[in-house]
CSV table of C-alpha atoms and ligand atoms in Angstrom, one decimal:
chain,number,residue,atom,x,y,z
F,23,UNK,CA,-30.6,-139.1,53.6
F,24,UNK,CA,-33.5,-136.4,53.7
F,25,UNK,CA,-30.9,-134.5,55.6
F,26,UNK,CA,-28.6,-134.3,53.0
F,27,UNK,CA,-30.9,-133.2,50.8
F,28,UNK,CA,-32.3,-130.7,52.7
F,29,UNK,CA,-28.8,-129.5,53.0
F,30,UNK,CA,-27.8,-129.3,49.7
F,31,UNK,CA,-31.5,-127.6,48.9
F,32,UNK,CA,-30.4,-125.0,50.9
F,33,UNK,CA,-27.0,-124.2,50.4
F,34,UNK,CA,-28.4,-124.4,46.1
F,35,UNK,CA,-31.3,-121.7,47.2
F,36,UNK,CA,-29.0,-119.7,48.8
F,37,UNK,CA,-26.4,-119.7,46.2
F,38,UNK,CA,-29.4,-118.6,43.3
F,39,UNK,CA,-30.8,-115.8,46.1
F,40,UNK,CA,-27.6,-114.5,46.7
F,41,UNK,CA,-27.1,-113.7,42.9
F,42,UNK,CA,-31.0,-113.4,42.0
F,43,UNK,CA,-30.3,-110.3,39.1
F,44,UNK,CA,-33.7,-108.8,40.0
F,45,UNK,CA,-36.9,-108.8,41.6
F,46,UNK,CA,-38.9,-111.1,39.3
F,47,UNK,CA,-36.2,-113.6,39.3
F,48,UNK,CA,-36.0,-113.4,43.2
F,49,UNK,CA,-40.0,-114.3,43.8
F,50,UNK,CA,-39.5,-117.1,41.0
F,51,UNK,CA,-36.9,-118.6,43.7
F,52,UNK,CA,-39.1,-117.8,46.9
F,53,UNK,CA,-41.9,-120.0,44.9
F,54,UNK,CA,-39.4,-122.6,43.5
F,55,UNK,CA,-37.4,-123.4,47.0
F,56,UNK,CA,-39.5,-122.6,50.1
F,57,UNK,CA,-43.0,-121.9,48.0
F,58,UNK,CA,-46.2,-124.5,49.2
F,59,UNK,CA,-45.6,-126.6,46.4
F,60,UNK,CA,-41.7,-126.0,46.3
F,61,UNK,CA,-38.4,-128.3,46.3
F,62,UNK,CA,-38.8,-128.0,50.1
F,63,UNK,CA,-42.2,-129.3,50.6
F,64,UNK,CA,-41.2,-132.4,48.4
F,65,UNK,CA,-38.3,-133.6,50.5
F,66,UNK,CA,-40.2,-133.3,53.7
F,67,UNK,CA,-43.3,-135.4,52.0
F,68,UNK,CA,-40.8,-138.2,52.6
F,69,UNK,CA,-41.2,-137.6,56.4
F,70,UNK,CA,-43.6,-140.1,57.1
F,71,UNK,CA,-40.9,-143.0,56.5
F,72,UNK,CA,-39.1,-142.1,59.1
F,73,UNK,CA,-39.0,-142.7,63.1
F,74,UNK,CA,-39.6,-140.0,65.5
F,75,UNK,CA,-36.7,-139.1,66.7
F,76,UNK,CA,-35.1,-138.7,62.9
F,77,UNK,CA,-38.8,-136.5,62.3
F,78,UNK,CA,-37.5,-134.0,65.0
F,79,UNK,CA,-34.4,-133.4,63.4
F,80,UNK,CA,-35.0,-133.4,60.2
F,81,UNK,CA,-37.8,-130.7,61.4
F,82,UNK,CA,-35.4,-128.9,62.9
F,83,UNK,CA,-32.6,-129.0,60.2
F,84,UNK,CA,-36.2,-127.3,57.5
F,85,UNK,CA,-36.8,-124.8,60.0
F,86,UNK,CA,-33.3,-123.1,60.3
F,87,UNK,CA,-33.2,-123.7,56.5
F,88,UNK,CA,-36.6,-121.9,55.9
F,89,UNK,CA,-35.5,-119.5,58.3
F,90,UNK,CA,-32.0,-118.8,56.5
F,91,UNK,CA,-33.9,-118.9,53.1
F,92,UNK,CA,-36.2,-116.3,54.1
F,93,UNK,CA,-33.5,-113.9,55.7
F,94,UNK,CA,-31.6,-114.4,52.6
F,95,UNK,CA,-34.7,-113.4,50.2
F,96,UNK,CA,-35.4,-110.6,52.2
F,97,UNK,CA,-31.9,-109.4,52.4
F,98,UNK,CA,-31.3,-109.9,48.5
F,99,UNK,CA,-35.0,-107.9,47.8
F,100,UNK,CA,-33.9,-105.0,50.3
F,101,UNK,CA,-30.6,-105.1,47.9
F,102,UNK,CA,-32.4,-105.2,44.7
F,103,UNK,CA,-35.4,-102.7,45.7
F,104,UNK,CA,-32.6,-99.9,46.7
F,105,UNK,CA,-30.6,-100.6,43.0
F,106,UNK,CA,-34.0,-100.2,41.2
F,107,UNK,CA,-34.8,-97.1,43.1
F,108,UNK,CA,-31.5,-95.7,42.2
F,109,UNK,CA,-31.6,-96.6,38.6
F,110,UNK,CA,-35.2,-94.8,38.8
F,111,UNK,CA,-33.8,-91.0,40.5
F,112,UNK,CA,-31.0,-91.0,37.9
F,113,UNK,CA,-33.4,-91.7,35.1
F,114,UNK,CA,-35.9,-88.8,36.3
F,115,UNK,CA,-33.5,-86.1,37.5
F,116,UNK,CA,-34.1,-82.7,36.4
F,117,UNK,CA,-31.3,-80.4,35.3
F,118,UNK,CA,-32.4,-77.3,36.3
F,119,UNK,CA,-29.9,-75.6,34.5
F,120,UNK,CA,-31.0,-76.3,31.3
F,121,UNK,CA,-32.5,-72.9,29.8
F,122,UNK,CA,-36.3,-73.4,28.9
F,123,UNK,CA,-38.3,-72.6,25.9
F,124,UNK,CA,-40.3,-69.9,26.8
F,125,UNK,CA,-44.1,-69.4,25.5
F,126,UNK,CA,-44.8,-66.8,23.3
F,127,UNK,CA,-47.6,-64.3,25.3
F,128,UNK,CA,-49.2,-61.9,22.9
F,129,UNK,CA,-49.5,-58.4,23.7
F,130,UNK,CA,-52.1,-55.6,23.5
F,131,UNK,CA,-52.0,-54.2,19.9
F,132,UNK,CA,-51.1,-50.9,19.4
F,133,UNK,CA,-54.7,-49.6,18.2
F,134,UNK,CA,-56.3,-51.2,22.0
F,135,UNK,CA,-53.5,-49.3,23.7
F,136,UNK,CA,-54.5,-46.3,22.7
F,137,UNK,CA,-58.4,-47.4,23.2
F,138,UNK,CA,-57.4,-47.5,26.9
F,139,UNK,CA,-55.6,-44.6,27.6
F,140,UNK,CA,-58.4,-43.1,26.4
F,141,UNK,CA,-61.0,-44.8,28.2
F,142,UNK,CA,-59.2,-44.0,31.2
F,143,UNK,CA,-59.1,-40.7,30.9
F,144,UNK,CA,-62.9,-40.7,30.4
F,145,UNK,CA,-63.4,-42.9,33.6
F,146,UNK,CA,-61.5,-40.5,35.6
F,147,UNK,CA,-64.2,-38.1,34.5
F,148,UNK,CA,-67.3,-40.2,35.6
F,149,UNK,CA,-68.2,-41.3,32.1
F,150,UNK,CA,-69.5,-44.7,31.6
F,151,UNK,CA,-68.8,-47.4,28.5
F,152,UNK,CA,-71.2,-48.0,26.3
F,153,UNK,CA,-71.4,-50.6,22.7
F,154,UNK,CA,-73.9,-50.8,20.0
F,155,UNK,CA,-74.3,-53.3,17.0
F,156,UNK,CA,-72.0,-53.1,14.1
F,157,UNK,CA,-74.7,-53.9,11.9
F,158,UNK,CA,-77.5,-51.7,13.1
F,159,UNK,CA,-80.7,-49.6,12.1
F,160,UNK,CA,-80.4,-47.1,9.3
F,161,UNK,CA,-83.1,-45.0,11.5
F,162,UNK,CA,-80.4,-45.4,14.3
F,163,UNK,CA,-77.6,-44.6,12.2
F,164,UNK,CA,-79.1,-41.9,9.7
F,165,UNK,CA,-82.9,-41.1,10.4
F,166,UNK,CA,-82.8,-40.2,14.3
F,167,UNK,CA,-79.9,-38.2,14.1
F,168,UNK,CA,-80.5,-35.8,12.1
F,169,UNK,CA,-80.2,-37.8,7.8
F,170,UNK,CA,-83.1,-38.8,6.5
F,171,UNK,CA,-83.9,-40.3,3.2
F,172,UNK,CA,-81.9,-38.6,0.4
F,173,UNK,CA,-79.5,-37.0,2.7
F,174,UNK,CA,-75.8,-37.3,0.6
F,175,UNK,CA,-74.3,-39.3,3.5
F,176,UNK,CA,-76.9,-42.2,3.1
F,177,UNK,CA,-75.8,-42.6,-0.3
F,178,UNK,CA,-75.4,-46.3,-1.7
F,179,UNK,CA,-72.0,-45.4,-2.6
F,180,UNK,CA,-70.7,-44.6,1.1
F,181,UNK,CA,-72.4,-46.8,2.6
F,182,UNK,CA,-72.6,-51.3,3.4
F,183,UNK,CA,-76.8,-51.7,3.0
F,184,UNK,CA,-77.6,-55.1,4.3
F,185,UNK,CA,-81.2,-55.5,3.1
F,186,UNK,CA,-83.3,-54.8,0.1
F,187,UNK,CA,-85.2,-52.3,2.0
F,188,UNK,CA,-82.1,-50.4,3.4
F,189,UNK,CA,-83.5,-51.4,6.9
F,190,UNK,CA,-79.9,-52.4,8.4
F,191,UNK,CA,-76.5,-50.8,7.9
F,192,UNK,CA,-73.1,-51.3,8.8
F,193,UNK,CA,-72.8,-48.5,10.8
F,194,UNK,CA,-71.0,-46.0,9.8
F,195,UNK,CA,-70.2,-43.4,12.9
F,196,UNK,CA,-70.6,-44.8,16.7
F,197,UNK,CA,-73.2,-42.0,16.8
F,198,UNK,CA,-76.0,-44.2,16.9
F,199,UNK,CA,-75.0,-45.6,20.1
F,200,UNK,CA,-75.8,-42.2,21.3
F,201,UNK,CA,-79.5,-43.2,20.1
F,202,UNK,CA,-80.1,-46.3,22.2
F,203,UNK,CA,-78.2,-45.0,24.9
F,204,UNK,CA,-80.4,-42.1,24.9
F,205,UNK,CA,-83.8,-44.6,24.5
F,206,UNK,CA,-82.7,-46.9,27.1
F,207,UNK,CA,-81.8,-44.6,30.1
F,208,UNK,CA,-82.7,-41.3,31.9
F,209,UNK,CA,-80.3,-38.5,32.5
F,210,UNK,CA,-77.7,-37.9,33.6
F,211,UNK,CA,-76.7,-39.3,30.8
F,212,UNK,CA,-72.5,-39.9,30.7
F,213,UNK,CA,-71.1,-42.4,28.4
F,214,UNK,CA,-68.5,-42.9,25.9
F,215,UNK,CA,-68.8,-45.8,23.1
F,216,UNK,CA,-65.5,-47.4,21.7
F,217,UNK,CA,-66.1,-49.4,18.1
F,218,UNK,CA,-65.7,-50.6,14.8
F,219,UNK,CA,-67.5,-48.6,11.8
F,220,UNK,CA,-67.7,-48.8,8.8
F,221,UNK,CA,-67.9,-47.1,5.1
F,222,UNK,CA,-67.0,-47.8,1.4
F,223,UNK,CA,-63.7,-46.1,1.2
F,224,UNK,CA,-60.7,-47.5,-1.1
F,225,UNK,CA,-57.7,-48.9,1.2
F,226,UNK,CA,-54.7,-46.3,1.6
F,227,UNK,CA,-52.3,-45.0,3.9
F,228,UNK,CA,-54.5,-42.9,5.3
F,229,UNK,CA,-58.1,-44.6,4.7
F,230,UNK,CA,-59.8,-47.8,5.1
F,231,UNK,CA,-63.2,-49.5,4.7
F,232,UNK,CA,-63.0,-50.2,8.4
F,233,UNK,CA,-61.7,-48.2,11.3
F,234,UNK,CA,-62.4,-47.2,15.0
F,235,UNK,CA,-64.2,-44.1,16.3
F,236,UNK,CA,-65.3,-43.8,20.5
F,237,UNK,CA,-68.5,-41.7,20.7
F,238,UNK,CA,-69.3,-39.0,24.0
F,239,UNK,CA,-72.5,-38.2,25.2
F,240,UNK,CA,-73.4,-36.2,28.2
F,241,UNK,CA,-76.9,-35.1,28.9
F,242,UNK,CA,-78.2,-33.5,31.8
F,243,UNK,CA,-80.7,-30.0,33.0
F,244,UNK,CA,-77.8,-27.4,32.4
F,245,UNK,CA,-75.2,-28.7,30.1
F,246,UNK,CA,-73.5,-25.8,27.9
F,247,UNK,CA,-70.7,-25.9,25.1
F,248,UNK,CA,-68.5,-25.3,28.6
F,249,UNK,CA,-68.7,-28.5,29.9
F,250,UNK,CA,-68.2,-29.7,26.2
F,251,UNK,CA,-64.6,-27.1,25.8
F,252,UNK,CA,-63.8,-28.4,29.8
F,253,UNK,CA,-64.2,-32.5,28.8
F,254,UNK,CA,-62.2,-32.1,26.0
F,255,UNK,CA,-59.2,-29.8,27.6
F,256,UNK,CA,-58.8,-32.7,29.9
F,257,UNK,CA,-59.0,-35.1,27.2
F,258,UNK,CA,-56.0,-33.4,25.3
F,259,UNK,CA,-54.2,-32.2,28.5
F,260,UNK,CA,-53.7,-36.0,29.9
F,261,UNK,CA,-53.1,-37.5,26.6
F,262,UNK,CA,-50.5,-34.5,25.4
F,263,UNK,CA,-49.3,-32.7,28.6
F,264,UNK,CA,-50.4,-29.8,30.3
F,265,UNK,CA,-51.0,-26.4,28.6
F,266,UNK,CA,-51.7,-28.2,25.5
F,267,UNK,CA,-53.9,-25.7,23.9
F,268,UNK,CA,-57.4,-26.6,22.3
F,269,UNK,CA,-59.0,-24.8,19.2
F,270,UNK,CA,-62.8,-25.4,18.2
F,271,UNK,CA,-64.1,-24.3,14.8
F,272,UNK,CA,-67.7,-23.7,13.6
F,273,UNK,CA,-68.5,-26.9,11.3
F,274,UNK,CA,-71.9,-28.8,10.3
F,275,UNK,CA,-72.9,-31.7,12.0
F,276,UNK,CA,-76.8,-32.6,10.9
F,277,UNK,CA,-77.0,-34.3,14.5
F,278,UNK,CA,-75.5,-31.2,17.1
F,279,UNK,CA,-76.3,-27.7,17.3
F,280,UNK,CA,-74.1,-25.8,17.2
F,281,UNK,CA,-71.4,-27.9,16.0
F,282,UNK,CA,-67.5,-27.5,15.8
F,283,UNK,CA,-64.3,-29.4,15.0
F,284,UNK,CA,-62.0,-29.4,17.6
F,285,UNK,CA,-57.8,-29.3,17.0
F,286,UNK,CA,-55.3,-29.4,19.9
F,287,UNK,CA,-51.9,-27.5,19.3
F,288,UNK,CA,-49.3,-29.8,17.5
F,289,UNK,CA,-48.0,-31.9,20.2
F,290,UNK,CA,-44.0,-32.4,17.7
F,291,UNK,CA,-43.7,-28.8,17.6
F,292,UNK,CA,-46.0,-26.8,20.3
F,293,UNK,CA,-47.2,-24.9,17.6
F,294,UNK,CA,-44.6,-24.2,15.4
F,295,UNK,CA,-45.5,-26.2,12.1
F,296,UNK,CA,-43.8,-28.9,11.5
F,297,UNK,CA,-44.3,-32.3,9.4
F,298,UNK,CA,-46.0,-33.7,11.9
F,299,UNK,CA,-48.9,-30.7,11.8
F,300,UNK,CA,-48.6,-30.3,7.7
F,301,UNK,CA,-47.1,-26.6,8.8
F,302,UNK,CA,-50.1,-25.7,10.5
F,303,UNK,CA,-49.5,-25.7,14.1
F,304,UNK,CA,-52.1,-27.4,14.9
F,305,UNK,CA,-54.0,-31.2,14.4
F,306,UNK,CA,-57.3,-31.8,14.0
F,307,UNK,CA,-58.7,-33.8,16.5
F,308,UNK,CA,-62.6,-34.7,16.6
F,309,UNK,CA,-66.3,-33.6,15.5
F,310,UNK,CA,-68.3,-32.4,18.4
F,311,UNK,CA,-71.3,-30.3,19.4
F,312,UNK,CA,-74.2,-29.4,21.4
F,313,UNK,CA,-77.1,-32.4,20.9
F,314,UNK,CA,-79.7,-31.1,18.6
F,315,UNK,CA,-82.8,-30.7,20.6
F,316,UNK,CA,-84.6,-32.7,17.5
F,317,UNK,CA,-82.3,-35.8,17.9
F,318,UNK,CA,-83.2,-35.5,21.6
F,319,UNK,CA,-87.2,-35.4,21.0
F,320,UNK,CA,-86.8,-38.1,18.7
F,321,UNK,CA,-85.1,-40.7,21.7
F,322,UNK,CA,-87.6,-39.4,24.6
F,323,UNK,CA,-85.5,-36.8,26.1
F,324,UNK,CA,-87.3,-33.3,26.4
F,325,UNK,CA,-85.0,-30.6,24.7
F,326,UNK,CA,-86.7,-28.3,27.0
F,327,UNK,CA,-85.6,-29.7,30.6
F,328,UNK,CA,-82.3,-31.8,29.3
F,329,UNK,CA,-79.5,-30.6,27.2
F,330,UNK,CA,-75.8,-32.3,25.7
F,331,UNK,CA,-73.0,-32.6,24.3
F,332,UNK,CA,-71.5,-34.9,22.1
F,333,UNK,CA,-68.6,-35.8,20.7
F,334,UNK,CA,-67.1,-38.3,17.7
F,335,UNK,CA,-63.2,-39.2,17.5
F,336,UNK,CA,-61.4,-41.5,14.8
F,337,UNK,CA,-59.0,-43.7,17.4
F,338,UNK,CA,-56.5,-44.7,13.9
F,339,UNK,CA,-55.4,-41.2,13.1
F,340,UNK,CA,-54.9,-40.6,17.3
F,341,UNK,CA,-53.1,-44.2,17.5
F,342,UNK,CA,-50.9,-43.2,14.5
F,343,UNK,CA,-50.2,-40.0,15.7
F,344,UNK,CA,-49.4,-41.0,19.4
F,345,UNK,CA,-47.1,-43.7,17.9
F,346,UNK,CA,-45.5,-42.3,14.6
F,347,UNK,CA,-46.8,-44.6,12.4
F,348,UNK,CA,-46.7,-43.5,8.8
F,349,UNK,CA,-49.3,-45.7,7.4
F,350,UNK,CA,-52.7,-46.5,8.6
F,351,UNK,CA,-52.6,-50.5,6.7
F,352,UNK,CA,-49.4,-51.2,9.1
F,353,UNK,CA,-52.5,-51.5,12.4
F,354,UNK,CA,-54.5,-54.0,10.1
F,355,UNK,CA,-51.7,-56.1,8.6
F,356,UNK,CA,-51.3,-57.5,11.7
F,357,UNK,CA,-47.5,-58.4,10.6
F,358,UNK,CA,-45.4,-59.4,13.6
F,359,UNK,CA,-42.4,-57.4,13.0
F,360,UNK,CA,-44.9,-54.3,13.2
F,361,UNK,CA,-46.9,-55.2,16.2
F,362,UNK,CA,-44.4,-56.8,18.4
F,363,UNK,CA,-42.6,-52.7,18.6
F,364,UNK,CA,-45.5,-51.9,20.7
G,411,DAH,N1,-70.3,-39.0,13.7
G,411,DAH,C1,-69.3,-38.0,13.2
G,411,DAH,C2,-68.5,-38.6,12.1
G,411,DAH,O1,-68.5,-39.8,12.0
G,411,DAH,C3,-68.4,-37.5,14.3
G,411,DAH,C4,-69.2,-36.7,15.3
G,411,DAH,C5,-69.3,-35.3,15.1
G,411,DAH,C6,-69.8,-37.3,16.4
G,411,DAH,C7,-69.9,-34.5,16.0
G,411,DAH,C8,-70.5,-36.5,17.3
G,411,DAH,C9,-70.5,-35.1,17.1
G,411,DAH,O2,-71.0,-37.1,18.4
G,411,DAH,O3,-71.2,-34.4,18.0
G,411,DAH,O4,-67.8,-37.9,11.4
């Protein structure tokens, strides 16, 4: 009787196993047929009605049935465990072959390019980089070089005040770096100062309220206007090729002594004139000049032992030079179609 049972218990159980469609419907069979409190345990709670030899073999017949029940669960979970797996490698493969979307990266803008040739060159040379404030001291930017009060280029109408008492400026040349450089350190003195200045000029193709200048200083015992022609023959050598010829002409500069603009040779034409050069053959290039021993005195330096040279250079007219760019509001726009050529 329990025999029969057991019998049919097991050949039901391993019917459902065989077919169990996946793994939570497999353990709900493990618990249901051979589980403590399964179909199994409550046949063999009969037991105790029986005699002892009938005990032993109904004993026997659970234990090959467990056994078989067991082998069949493990078989069927091996089975479903391999099909899940399966349906989980096809559902994550990667096609390789698929092109990707690339990131956008940003680039240098054109204006920074040209920043660091430049710097470069002036590395190569020994000099160091130095920054200032954009917003800094009118005595920095006017008094200490050379302006003082009621000089025309500390006029309201060329200049951002900041204050009531015309204390702070926007800067308006890098030539104030010169100053603090000059306060804070001892020659030898050899620095060049890249940045943003500032003055109130209408926006056109050839102007703007803000642009870039880099500043050179060099002060040591001995310096002449040689070293000055010699720093900036290299300078226009290595950015325009060798045998690029230089021209310096007497100007006025209230901070050097003497001063001079400084051309180099039309790099489009090697002289000739052309529309690059207006004609003339040549391109003006920067303001420079010998340190005036009062703008020395006033940041420490004894005119008498030390002497300089210094130098001032717009970086937009170079950068639309180098580049052929027509119009100076093109490097501010930044417009994509513009900045992505360089
Ligand atoms: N600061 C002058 C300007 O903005 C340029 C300049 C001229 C700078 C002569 C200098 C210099 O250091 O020596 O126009």
């Amino acid at each position: 009787m329990i025999n029969d049972q057991l019998t049919a218990l097991g050949q039901e159980a391993l019917a459902a196993i065989a077919v169990a469609p996946d793994l939570a419907s497999l353990e709900a069979l493990r618990v249901r047929f051979s589980g403590k409190k399964g179909e199994m345990t409550t046949i063999l709670k009969q037991i105790g009605t029986l005699s002892h030899e009938e005990r032993a073999a109904v004993g026997q017949l659970a234990n090959t049935l467990r056994a078989e029940i067991e082998t069949a669960l493990t078989t069927r979970r091996e089975t479903l465990e391999a099909a899940a797996l399966q349906v989980q490698l096809t559902a994550e493969t990667l096609d390789v072959t698929i092109p990707g979307t690339a990131n956008v990266v940003g680039h240098q803008h054109v204006m920074m390019k040209t920043l660091d040739e430049v710097l470069d060159i002036f590395i190569s040379m020994g000099f160091a980089v130095a920054e200032g404030p954009e917003v800094e001291l009118a005595a920095n930017v006017f008094d200490k070089l050379g302006t003082p009060e009621g000089h025309p280029s500390r006029d309201w109408g060329d200049t951002f005040y900041f204050d009531k008492e015309d204390k702070h400026v926007l800067r308006t040349h890098t030539s104030p770096v010169q100053v603090r450089v000059m306060e804070s350190t001892k020659p030898p003195i050899r620095v060049v100062a890249p940045g943003r200045v500032y003055r109130k000029d209408e926006v056109d193709a050839t102007h703007s309220p803000m642009f870039h200048q880099i500043e050179g200083l060099v002060v040591d015992k001995g310096v002449t206007m040689a070293d000055l022609k010699g720093t900036l023959n290299t300078l226009v050598e290595q950015l325009y090729g060798k045998g690029t010829a230089t021209r310096f002409r007497p100007h006025h500069f209230p901070f050097t002594e003497p001063s001079c603009e400084v051309d180099c040779q039309c790099f489009k034409c090697r002289g000739q004139g052309c529309p690059m050069c207006k004609g003339e053959g040549w391109i003006e290039l920067l303001g420079a000049g010998m340190v005036h021993p009062n703008v020395l005195r006033n940041c420490g330096i004894d005119p008498e032992e030390y002497s300089g040279f210094a130098f001032g250079c717009g970086l937009e007219r170079m950068t639309m030079m180098r580049y052929n760019i027509s119009d100076l509001r093109l490097i501010f726009e930044n417009d994509l179609r513009f900045l992505t050529q360089f």
